[in-house]
Amino acid sequence: MATSSEEVLLIVKRVRQKKQDGALYLMAERVAWAPEGKDRFSVSHLYADIRCQKISPDGKSKIQLQLVLHTGETTNFHFTSESSAVKDRDAAKDLLQQLLPKFKRKANKELEEKNRMLQEDPLLFQLYKDLVVSQVISAEEFWANRVSMNSVDHSLTSSKQEVGISAAFLADVRPQTDGCNGLRYNLTSDIIESIFRTYPAVKQKYRENVPHNLTEKEFWTRFFQSHYFHRDRISTGSQDLFAECGKLDEQGLKSMVGQGVRNPMVDLMSFEDKSLDEGYGISSGPSTSGHNKTLKENSNAAIIKRFNHHSAMVLATGLRKQDAQNEQNGETSSTDGNSKDSDFFQPSVKKVKLKESIEYADLVQENGRKAVSLNLKKSDRYSHGPTPVQCQQYATSQDIINSVNCIRHETADYTPRLTQVLSSSTANTAIAALSPGGVLMQGGTQQAINQMVPNDAQCELKHLYVAAGELLRHFWSCFPVNTPFLEEKVVKMRSNLERFQVTKLCPFQEKMQRQYLSTNLTGHLEEMLQTAYNKFHTWQTRRMLRKT
Amino acid sequence: MASDDELSLLVIVVDVNPIWWGQQAQREPEFTLSKCMDSVMVMSNAHLVMTRSNKLAIIASHCQESHFLYPNKHWKAGDFAGDESSCGSRDGKYELLTVGNDLITEEIKNLMERTEVRGQQTETLLAGSLAKALCYIHRVTKELEAGQEMKSRILVIKAADDSALQYMNFMNVIFAAQKQSILIDACVLDADSGLLQQASDITGGLYLKVPQKIALAQYLLWVFLPDSDQRSQLVLPPPVHVDYRAACFCHRNLIEIGYVCSVCLSIFCNFSPICTTCETAFKIALPHAMKAKKKKLKPTT
C-alpha cells in the first residue's frame, strides 16, 4: 500500500483500468491505481516519468484519462461513476495539470542545463568533443565538477529583474475613432497586465466575471465605458460593474493619507497651495476648508486625487511581493501602497538625517592616529646602485702620473687624419660582424614561432593543451590520496592520460614531423604528462611498500 | 626659410678619461685617443652632411670637468672669416666641417693640457656630462622657431669603468631623458657597463660593445648614424639582456628574491628582526611546530 509518509492528494473511486474496477490515488509524487478490494497498487507512475496526459473528447460516452510516459507507454483510466464521472475526471486532470509541470522540469532540467552549457561555451564544447566523444574519459567524470559549479550560477542568473510599470500605461491606450461615432481601444497583454497589477480590484472583478458572466471583450468594453475609467468619476449607482472599484479606491486613498509619509523631515500637513501672489510663496492666512471651494476647484481636486492615487498604485506594484492568491482572499488592505516601506523608518532617522546634512566628512578635523615617523639611520644606502663597492682596477699613483703625462704628450701633437681612420680590411670584418649571422647579430633575427607554424596547427595545439589541462587537473586533484575513491580515480586518470597520449598527442606529433621540421611543439605537453606518470609511479611504489 | 624637415640633434659624449686613455696608449698603441677622436669626427661630419638641418654637439667627459668641444661659446655658425689661421678649407671640404674639425682639435688639446694629476679623481664624470647634454638639448629646443620640431639623441662613447658613486645621478638623467623622449645610445670600448645598458633599455636606444676598437669608425657609422625613424627599417644588433636585479643593502649582492622592509623599503638578502636602516622591529610568526617534525621557519615581514 502507500507508504505512510506519502500524502494522498486525491482519491477517485470507480475508476476502471484494463477492464478492472478500482480506485485512483493521486499522491505527492506519483499517481497509482489499486483494484477494488485489493491492498496493493498494481499501477504506479511517478510524475517525473509522465510526459503528458490526455482526456477523451467531451462528446464521447466513455470518460477516460490517458497518461503518456516518457518511454512511450500509455495507461488508460476509465471513469465509471454514474453521477460524477466527468467531474471526477476533471478533478483528476486538474490536479495532474498542476503537479506534472513541477516534476517534469526536474527530470529534464539537468539535460537542458548541460546542453545550454555546451552551447554557450565553445571551448567547453570542444573539450567535450575531444575527451568524451573520443572515449578518453566518461561523460560522468566530465560533468562531475561542472554541473555542481554551474547549478549555483544558474540559480543566480535566473533571478531576473521584474519589469516595472510605466505610469502612463492608461494614457498610452490611445483610442482610435471607428468612423461612425465609436472608439476603438487596442489592448495589448502588457497593458492588461499593467492594469491588473496596478488595480488589483479590477483584477478581482475580472477573475469573478470572466469567463462565467462576460467574455473578455465585453469586460473590457464595460471597463472603458464605465465612469471608473473616465476622468470625472461620478458614481451612477450600483449598476456599473466598477462602482465598487471606485469605492475601494476611495478607501485605499483614505488609508494611504491616514498613514502619511513617515519621513520625519517632511510635514505634509503644512503644505498649502495658497500663495500670496505668483512667486511669493505660501500665505499663512487661515486655511480654507473644503466648504468654500468653487466648482472648478472641486473638479481639480478630484482629478488631483485620482492622479495621486494612480501614482501611488503604480509605485506600490513595485513593492508588492504577494501574488494574486492573497488578493483573492480579499485583503483590501493591500490596495494601499505604503504599507511596506514605511515600516523601515524609525525615530532615530530624523537625527541621522539632520546630522548628514550639516556635517561634511572632509572638513572634520582629523583626530588622527599617531603615525610612526620615518627615521632613517643609514640613508646613503639608497644611493648605491647594483654596482660593486670597489672598482675593479686599482691604479697606483705612479700609474696615474704616467698615464696623464702620456696622454698630454699625445694630444699636444694631435692633428686629425680623417682619411686614415679606417682600413678596408678592418671595415670588412666589422661589417661581417654586423651583418645577419655575424658575431653581434646572434639572437635577434629569430622568427617568431607563431609565424612559422600554420594556424590550424596552432588551433589544434591549443585544443590539445586545453584537453590535457583538464585531464591533468583531474589527476592532480586526487593527491593526496586519502580515500579508496581517490585511489580508484587516480588509477583511472593515469590510464586516461595514457589513452590521451596515444590517441591525440602522438598523431599530432607525427603530423608535425611529416609537415614541418624541428619546431618541438609538444615538448612541454610531454613533459607535463611525464611528470604525472612519475608521480603516479612513486605513489604506487610507496603504496606497495606500505602494504608489504 | 622654414623647412618641413624635422631637425635632428646629435650630442656625442666622449669619455676622455686621461688615465684610461694613457694606459690604453701603453697597452695598444694602434688605438689611442687620437684615433678615437678621428673616428668621432668622421661620424660627426657624416651626421652634418646627411641633412642640412642636422645639428651637432660634442662633449668631452673628463675626470675633472665636462667640456663642450663643439660648438664653441664664442663661435657663431657664419663666422668663418674670424678664424685667424685657416680661412676657408684647405682640401675643398664643406666649410662647416672644416671649421668644426679644427675647433674640436683645438678644444681637445686645450682640455688635455690643463689636466692636473689628482689622486682622488680618477673616474669619468659621465653623469655630469649627460646632464649637460640634456640641458643643451633643452636649450636648443627652446630656441627653435615656431613650428619646428626636433628629435634628439645622445651617443655615449665610453672607455673607463662605471662609477658607483654616480649611480643616483645617472638614474635621474636616464629618467629625465626618457621623459623628454631623448634616446641614449651607448658604444662601449672596454668593459660592459650596467648603467649604460639600463640607459639604452629605458630610453629606447642601442647598446653596443665594440669587439674591435680599431674599427670604431665603422661601427659608429653603421649602427649609430641612423636616427630612430631609420633604425626601424634596418637590421641592427638585437638588444642585450639587461640585468635589472637589485642589490641588497647589507652586502651589495645582486639578488632575485629577498626581504623588503615595509617601512623604509630597504632590501635585504636575509631576514633580520630589526631593519638596520630605519630600526623597525619585526616579529616572526611561528607556525605550530610539531615536536617530531622540524618545520622551516616562514617569517612574515
GROMACS .gro file of C-alpha atoms in nm, chain A residues 95-287:
model
  193
   95LEU     CA    1  -0.460   1.812  -1.017
   96LEU     CA    2  -0.230   1.636  -1.257
   97GLN     CA    3  -0.205   1.951  -1.460
   98GLN     CA    4  -0.077   2.132  -1.156
   99LEU     CA    5   0.158   1.863  -1.040
  100LEU     CA    6   0.312   1.744  -1.361
  101PRO     CA    7   0.497   2.063  -1.453
  102LYS     CA    8   0.676   2.065  -1.121
  103PHE     CA    9   0.823   1.724  -1.166
  104LYS     CA   10   0.872   1.747  -1.533
  105ARG     CA   11   1.118   2.025  -1.501
  106LYS     CA   12   1.338   1.844  -1.256
  107ALA     CA   13   1.391   1.543  -1.478
  108ASN     CA   14   1.487   1.730  -1.787
  109LYS     CA   15   1.645   2.016  -1.614
  110GLU     CA   16   1.985   1.857  -1.590
  111LEU     CA   17   1.995   1.763  -1.951
  112GLU     CA   18   1.882   2.106  -2.053
  113GLU     CA   19   2.141   2.253  -1.826
  114LYS     CA   20   2.417   2.053  -1.985
  115ASN     CA   21   2.307   2.136  -2.334
  116ARG     CA   22   2.289   2.500  -2.250
  117MET     CA   23   2.636   2.498  -2.105
  118LEU     CA   24   2.778   2.324  -2.405
  119GLN     CA   25   2.616   2.567  -2.640
  120GLU     CA   26   2.721   2.874  -2.453
  121ASP     CA   27   3.085   2.791  -2.417
  122PRO     CA   28   3.255   2.678  -2.737
  123LEU     CA   29   3.571   2.592  -2.551
  124LEU     CA   30   3.378   2.358  -2.325
  125PHE     CA   31   3.214   2.206  -2.626
  126GLN     CA   32   3.549   2.146  -2.786
  127LEU     CA   33   3.678   1.990  -2.468
  128TYR     CA   34   3.373   1.769  -2.453
  129LYS     CA   35   3.428   1.658  -2.808
  130ASP     CA   36   3.793   1.589  -2.750
  131LEU     CA   37   3.756   1.399  -2.430
  132VAL     CA   38   3.418   1.234  -2.411
  133VAL     CA   39   3.334   1.170  -2.772
  134SER     CA   40   3.671   1.013  -2.834
  135GLN     CA   41   3.627   0.796  -2.526
  136VAL     CA   42   3.918   0.929  -2.332
  137ILE     CA   43   3.711   0.992  -2.021
  138SER     CA   44   3.350   0.912  -1.948
  139ALA     CA   45   3.073   1.165  -1.951
  140GLU     CA   46   3.008   1.140  -1.579
  141GLU     CA   47   3.360   1.234  -1.492
  142PHE     CA   48   3.340   1.523  -1.729
  143TRP     CA   49   3.026   1.660  -1.574
  144ALA     CA   50   3.123   1.573  -1.219
  145ASN     CA   51   3.281   1.901  -1.141
  146ARG     CA   52   3.096   2.120  -1.379
  147VAL     CA   53   2.732   2.058  -1.301
  148SER     CA   54   2.769   2.143  -0.935
  149MET     CA   55   2.960   2.454  -1.022
  150ASN     CA   56   2.709   2.582  -1.266
  151SER     CA   57   2.384   2.498  -1.094
  152VAL     CA   58   2.470   2.767  -0.845
  153ASP     CA   59   2.537   3.014  -1.118
  154HIS     CA   60   2.220   2.925  -1.294
  155SER     CA   61   2.006   2.997  -0.997
  156LEU     CA   62   2.173   3.331  -0.960
  157THR     CA   63   2.132   3.427  -1.322
  158SER     CA   64   1.777   3.307  -1.346
  159SER     CA   65   1.650   3.556  -1.093
  160LYS     CA   66   1.589   3.828  -1.342
  161GLN     CA   67   1.468   4.164  -1.256
  162GLU     CA   68   1.099   4.229  -1.285
  163VAL     CA   69   0.990   4.478  -1.539
  164GLY     CA   70   0.824   4.778  -1.385
  165ILE     CA   71   0.509   4.950  -1.495
  166SER     CA   72   0.502   5.269  -1.688
  167ALA     CA   73   0.292   5.526  -1.511
  168ALA     CA   74   0.139   5.636  -1.838
  169PHE     CA   75   0.005   5.299  -1.938
  170LEU     CA   76  -0.354   5.410  -1.930
  171ALA     CA   77  -0.277   5.714  -2.134
  172ASP     CA   78  -0.094   5.500  -2.386
  173VAL     CA   79  -0.414   5.324  -2.474
  174ARG     CA   80  -0.499   5.576  -2.733
  175PRO     CA   81  -0.839   5.517  -2.878
  176GLN     CA   82  -0.888   5.547  -3.247
  177THR     CA   83  -1.211   5.667  -3.391
  178ASP     CA   84  -1.401   5.396  -3.557
  179GLY     CA   85  -1.551   5.608  -3.824
  180CYS     CA   86  -1.905   5.616  -3.704
  181ASN     CA   87  -1.907   5.763  -3.359
  182GLY     CA   88  -1.729   5.479  -3.192
  183LEU     CA   89  -1.390   5.438  -3.038
  184ARG     CA   90  -1.150   5.157  -3.080
  185TYR     CA   91  -0.918   5.065  -2.799
  186ASN     CA   92  -0.620   4.848  -2.871
  187LEU     CA   93  -0.529   4.646  -2.570
  188THR     CA   94  -0.208   4.452  -2.559
  189SER     CA   95  -0.126   4.196  -2.297
  190ASP     CA   96   0.127   4.435  -2.149
  191ILE     CA   97  -0.139   4.697  -2.088
  192ILE     CA   98  -0.371   4.440  -1.942
  193GLU     CA   99  -0.102   4.321  -1.712
  194SER     CA  100  -0.026   4.677  -1.607
  195ILE     CA  101  -0.391   4.741  -1.528
  196PHE     CA  102  -0.412   4.424  -1.325
  197ARG     CA  103  -0.101   4.492  -1.130
  198THR     CA  104  -0.186   4.848  -1.052
  199TYR     CA  105  -0.553   4.800  -0.972
  200PRO     CA  106  -0.596   4.466  -0.802
  201ALA     CA  107  -0.964   4.540  -0.760
  202VAL     CA  108  -1.006   4.534  -1.137
  203LYS     CA  109  -0.820   4.207  -1.148
  204GLN     CA  110  -1.052   4.063  -0.892
  205LYS     CA  111  -1.354   4.173  -1.094
  206TYR     CA  112  -1.202   4.013  -1.398
  207ARG     CA  113  -1.148   3.688  -1.218
  208GLU     CA  114  -1.502   3.689  -1.090
  209ASN     CA  115  -1.677   3.767  -1.411
  210VAL     CA  116  -1.469   3.623  -1.689
  211PRO     CA  117  -1.541   3.375  -1.838
  212HIS     CA  118  -1.853   3.294  -1.647
  213ASN     CA  119  -2.058   3.605  -1.693
  214LEU     CA  120  -1.887   3.811  -1.955
  215THR     CA  121  -1.641   3.746  -2.231
  216GLU     CA  122  -1.314   3.924  -2.216
  217LYS     CA  123  -1.414   4.165  -2.485
  218GLU     CA  124  -1.731   4.257  -2.305
  219PHE     CA  125  -1.542   4.305  -1.982
  220TRP     CA  126  -1.304   4.550  -2.132
  221THR     CA  127  -1.575   4.728  -2.319
  222ARG     CA  128  -1.756   4.778  -1.993
  223PHE     CA  129  -1.436   4.887  -1.829
  224PHE     CA  130  -1.374   5.158  -2.077
  225GLN     CA  131  -1.734   5.264  -2.076
  226SER     CA  132  -1.763   5.291  -1.706
  227HIS     CA  133  -1.705   5.609  -1.530
  228TYR     CA  134  -1.440   5.439  -1.330
  229PHE     CA  135  -1.217   5.481  -1.623
  230HIS     CA  136  -1.319   5.829  -1.710
  231ARG     CA  137  -1.172   6.143  -1.582
  232ASP     CA  138  -1.457   6.262  -1.372
  233ARG     CA  139  -1.584   5.987  -1.164
  234ILE     CA  140  -1.939   6.033  -1.075
  235SER     CA  141  -2.087   5.720  -0.937
  236THR     CA  142  -2.402   5.646  -1.126
  237GLY     CA  143  -2.540   5.397  -0.891
  238SER     CA  144  -2.465   5.036  -0.841
  239GLN     CA  145  -2.540   4.910  -1.188
  240ASP     CA  146  -2.193   4.973  -1.302
  241LEU     CA  147  -1.964   4.682  -1.253
  242PHE     CA  148  -1.689   4.903  -1.145
  243ALA     CA  149  -1.863   5.123  -0.897
  244GLU     CA  150  -1.732   4.901  -0.624
  245CYS     CA  151  -1.384   4.951  -0.755
  246GLY     CA  152  -1.428   5.320  -0.726
  247LYS     CA  153  -1.532   5.283  -0.366
  248LEU     CA  154  -1.238   5.058  -0.291
  249ASP     CA  155  -1.008   5.312  -0.444
  250GLU     CA  156  -1.152   5.581  -0.221
  251GLN     CA  157  -1.097   5.367   0.079
  252GLY     CA  158  -0.745   5.289  -0.025
  253LEU     CA  159  -0.666   5.651  -0.077
  254LYS     CA  160  -0.804   5.742   0.263
  255SER     CA  161  -0.594   5.481   0.435
  256MET     CA  162  -0.288   5.595   0.248
  257VAL     CA  163  -0.342   5.950   0.355
  258GLY     CA  164  -0.403   5.831   0.702
  259GLN     CA  165  -0.073   5.655   0.715
  260GLY     CA  166   0.103   5.954   0.589
  261VAL     CA  167   0.459   5.974   0.486
  262ARG     CA  168   0.696   5.858   0.752
  263ASN     CA  169   0.971   6.098   0.674
  264PRO     CA  170   1.045   6.296   0.988
  265MET     CA  171   1.172   6.591   0.796
  266VAL     CA  172   0.853   6.639   0.599
  267ASP     CA  173   0.533   6.771   0.741
  268LEU     CA  174   0.265   6.716   0.482
  269MET     CA  175   0.004   6.899   0.677
  270SER     CA  176   0.169   7.233   0.640
  271PHE     CA  177   0.175   7.225   0.262
  272GLU     CA  178  -0.062   7.473   0.123
  273ASP     CA  179  -0.149   7.567  -0.221
  274LYS     CA  180  -0.240   7.920  -0.149
  275SER     CA  181   0.019   8.178  -0.234
  276LEU     CA  182   0.033   8.545  -0.174
  277ASP     CA  183   0.095   8.614  -0.531
  278GLU     CA  184   0.283   8.449  -0.810
  279GLY     CA  185   0.629   8.369  -0.691
  280TYR     CA  186   0.576   8.490  -0.338
  281GLY     CA  187   0.537   8.168  -0.150
  282ILE     CA  188   0.281   8.035   0.086
  283SER     CA  189   0.039   8.266   0.257
  284SER     CA  190  -0.012   8.178   0.614
  285GLY     CA  191  -0.360   8.309   0.643
  286PRO     CA  192  -0.643   8.098   0.771
  287SER     CA  193  -0.664   7.790   0.554
   0.00000   0.00000   0.00000
